[in-house]
């Protein structure tokens, strides 16, 4: 039987050390069986994978990959908070923030980079509700930020 950790290995993904909060908040909060993960940027090897806005300097393809990196960082936060990813009973919700120009409308396609990874890692338990919104800017000029809500066993 495959586990989230074995699926990550099959995908060639090594979870990074989770990013520390840069302001007055915590990376995760657990209340009861719910774990809320604060928004994660598309950090890869300790640096932003991309910067800029969709509809301007950032392509949809680059932003999809950025959303995937953001989700990798969300998963890293979950693992740090609960220890074993097999404790994730359900990815309840993902929230995506897409830095974009006012005329950009392909938000859903970008956020699929995170959603597709959630399903690849957690299987049917990775199918989730989500919201995806366009915003004028994100911290450090990141093109994407992803947050999550998980049910934990």
Tab-separated table of C-alpha atoms in Angstrom:
chain	number	residue	atom	x	y	z
A	1	UNK	CA	0.000	0.000	0.000
A	2	UNK	CA	1.498	3.332	-0.972
A	3	UNK	CA	1.795	6.180	1.516
A	4	UNK	CA	2.071	9.924	0.993
A	5	UNK	CA	5.805	9.659	1.747
A	6	UNK	CA	6.290	6.876	-0.816
A	7	UNK	CA	4.301	8.856	-3.404
A	8	UNK	CA	6.581	11.849	-2.797
A	9	UNK	CA	9.579	9.579	-3.394
A	10	UNK	CA	8.005	8.216	-6.598
A	11	UNK	CA	7.542	11.821	-7.757
A	12	UNK	CA	11.181	12.585	-6.955
A	13	UNK	CA	10.232	15.133	-4.299
A	14	UNK	CA	12.367	15.634	-1.199
A	15	UNK	CA	10.546	17.880	1.230
A	16	UNK	CA	12.551	20.970	2.170
A	17	UNK	CA	13.086	22.299	5.643
A	18	UNK	CA	9.911	24.306	6.268
A	19	UNK	CA	10.259	28.065	5.944
A	20	UNK	CA	10.127	29.996	9.197
A	21	UNK	CA	7.460	32.704	9.525
A	22	UNK	CA	8.743	36.155	8.592
A	23	UNK	CA	6.266	38.168	10.681
A	24	UNK	CA	3.981	37.826	13.717
A	25	UNK	CA	2.261	34.522	12.865
A	26	UNK	CA	2.904	30.802	13.090
A	27	UNK	CA	3.330	28.372	10.209
A	28	UNK	CA	0.548	26.034	11.385
A	29	UNK	CA	-2.253	25.950	13.919
A	30	UNK	CA	-4.007	22.742	14.917
A	31	UNK	CA	-7.401	22.843	16.576
A	32	UNK	CA	-9.011	19.494	17.162
A	33	UNK	CA	-8.482	17.410	14.056
A	34	UNK	CA	-7.966	20.422	11.756
A	35	UNK	CA	-4.553	21.760	10.796
A	36	UNK	CA	-4.378	25.188	9.159
A	37	UNK	CA	-1.196	25.916	7.207
A	38	UNK	CA	-0.277	29.552	6.615
A	39	UNK	CA	0.350	30.701	3.056
A	40	UNK	CA	3.521	29.311	1.502
A	41	UNK	CA	5.535	30.922	-1.269
A	42	UNK	CA	7.167	29.036	-4.168
A	43	UNK	CA	10.535	28.581	-2.506
A	44	UNK	CA	12.876	26.117	-4.188
A	45	UNK	CA	16.365	25.491	-2.790
A	46	UNK	CA	15.819	28.394	-0.398
A	47	UNK	CA	15.015	30.963	-3.095
A	48	UNK	CA	11.866	32.102	-4.861
A	49	UNK	CA	11.325	29.953	-7.944
A	50	UNK	CA	9.932	32.972	-9.830
A	51	UNK	CA	8.954	36.589	-9.249
A	52	UNK	CA	6.533	38.932	-10.953
A	53	UNK	CA	2.935	38.936	-12.086
A	54	UNK	CA	0.835	36.764	-14.347
A	55	UNK	CA	-0.330	38.652	-17.401
A	56	UNK	CA	3.023	40.456	-17.409
A	57	UNK	CA	6.449	38.882	-16.760
A	58	UNK	CA	5.322	35.418	-15.586
A	59	UNK	CA	3.888	32.766	-17.922
A	60	UNK	CA	1.075	30.431	-16.926
A	61	UNK	CA	3.494	27.484	-17.244
A	62	UNK	CA	5.975	29.083	-14.847
A	63	UNK	CA	3.178	29.939	-12.411
A	64	UNK	CA	1.832	26.359	-12.476
A	65	UNK	CA	5.299	25.183	-11.426
A	66	UNK	CA	5.406	27.942	-8.782
A	67	UNK	CA	2.066	26.717	-7.385
A	68	UNK	CA	3.515	23.191	-7.267
A	69	UNK	CA	6.537	24.447	-5.288
A	70	UNK	CA	4.207	26.337	-2.955
A	71	UNK	CA	2.285	23.102	-2.359
A	72	UNK	CA	5.524	21.225	-1.684
A	73	UNK	CA	6.198	23.819	1.012
A	74	UNK	CA	2.662	23.410	2.410
A	75	UNK	CA	3.251	19.647	2.636
A	76	UNK	CA	6.605	20.257	4.347
A	77	UNK	CA	4.809	22.357	6.978
A	78	UNK	CA	2.236	19.587	7.497
A	79	UNK	CA	4.976	16.995	7.964
A	80	UNK	CA	6.795	19.227	10.458
A	81	UNK	CA	3.566	19.776	12.394
A	82	UNK	CA	2.257	16.190	12.562
A	83	UNK	CA	5.337	14.037	11.915
A	84	UNK	CA	3.849	11.390	9.637
A	85	UNK	CA	2.027	12.405	6.448
A	86	UNK	CA	-0.052	9.237	6.741
A	87	UNK	CA	-1.922	11.064	9.521
A	88	UNK	CA	-3.533	13.297	6.873
A	89	UNK	CA	-7.089	12.014	6.541
A	90	UNK	CA	-8.136	14.709	4.074
A	91	UNK	CA	-6.923	17.800	2.298
A	92	UNK	CA	-10.023	19.819	3.129
A	93	UNK	CA	-9.288	23.085	1.334
A	94	UNK	CA	-6.548	24.910	-0.532
A	95	UNK	CA	-6.464	28.644	-1.031
A	96	UNK	CA	-4.475	30.143	-3.859
A	97	UNK	CA	-3.392	33.729	-4.345
A	98	UNK	CA	-2.187	34.671	-7.813
A	99	UNK	CA	-0.325	37.977	-8.308
A	100	UNK	CA	-1.582	39.230	-11.645
A	101	UNK	CA	-2.566	42.084	-13.866
A	102	UNK	CA	-6.255	43.110	-13.806
A	103	UNK	CA	-6.974	41.423	-17.152
A	104	UNK	CA	-5.525	38.001	-16.207
A	105	UNK	CA	-8.213	35.300	-15.895
A	106	UNK	CA	-6.470	31.889	-15.902
A	107	UNK	CA	-6.238	31.649	-12.102
A	108	UNK	CA	-7.719	28.142	-11.985
A	109	UNK	CA	-5.130	26.770	-14.406
A	110	UNK	CA	-2.316	28.146	-12.260
A	111	UNK	CA	-3.747	26.716	-9.042
A	112	UNK	CA	-3.980	23.276	-10.625
A	113	UNK	CA	-0.219	23.056	-10.023
A	114	UNK	CA	-0.981	22.808	-6.297
A	115	UNK	CA	-4.206	20.822	-6.582
A	116	UNK	CA	-2.738	18.192	-8.890
A	117	UNK	CA	0.138	17.634	-6.469
A	118	UNK	CA	-2.260	17.289	-3.508
A	119	UNK	CA	-4.067	14.471	-5.326
A	120	UNK	CA	-0.812	12.863	-6.496
A	121	UNK	CA	0.534	12.751	-2.926
A	122	UNK	CA	-2.620	12.036	-0.897
A	123	UNK	CA	-4.732	10.131	-3.447
A	124	UNK	CA	-8.496	10.528	-3.082
A	125	UNK	CA	-7.918	12.149	0.325
A	126	UNK	CA	-6.155	14.925	-1.597
A	127	UNK	CA	-9.327	15.990	-3.443
A	128	UNK	CA	-10.302	19.282	-1.873
A	129	UNK	CA	-12.397	22.401	-2.007
A	130	UNK	CA	-10.500	25.513	-3.031
A	131	UNK	CA	-10.567	29.204	-3.705
A	132	UNK	CA	-8.261	30.969	-6.111
A	133	UNK	CA	-8.089	34.747	-6.282
A	134	UNK	CA	-6.059	37.289	-8.163
A	135	UNK	CA	-4.227	39.883	-6.102
A	136	UNK	CA	-2.160	42.948	-7.036
A	137	UNK	CA	0.966	41.742	-5.206
A	138	UNK	CA	2.350	39.096	-2.869
A	139	UNK	CA	5.271	39.080	-0.413
A	140	UNK	CA	8.729	39.271	-2.026
A	141	UNK	CA	7.053	39.754	-5.451
A	142	UNK	CA	6.096	36.052	-5.540
A	143	UNK	CA	3.647	35.139	-8.311
A	144	UNK	CA	1.767	32.548	-6.198
A	145	UNK	CA	1.003	31.762	-2.563
A	146	UNK	CA	-0.858	28.642	-1.352
A	147	UNK	CA	-2.473	27.948	2.037
A	148	UNK	CA	-4.134	24.771	3.241
A	149	UNK	CA	-6.596	23.171	5.639
A	150	UNK	CA	-6.091	19.499	6.524
A	151	UNK	CA	-7.966	16.937	8.599
A	152	UNK	CA	-5.512	15.004	10.769
A	153	UNK	CA	-6.014	11.593	12.382
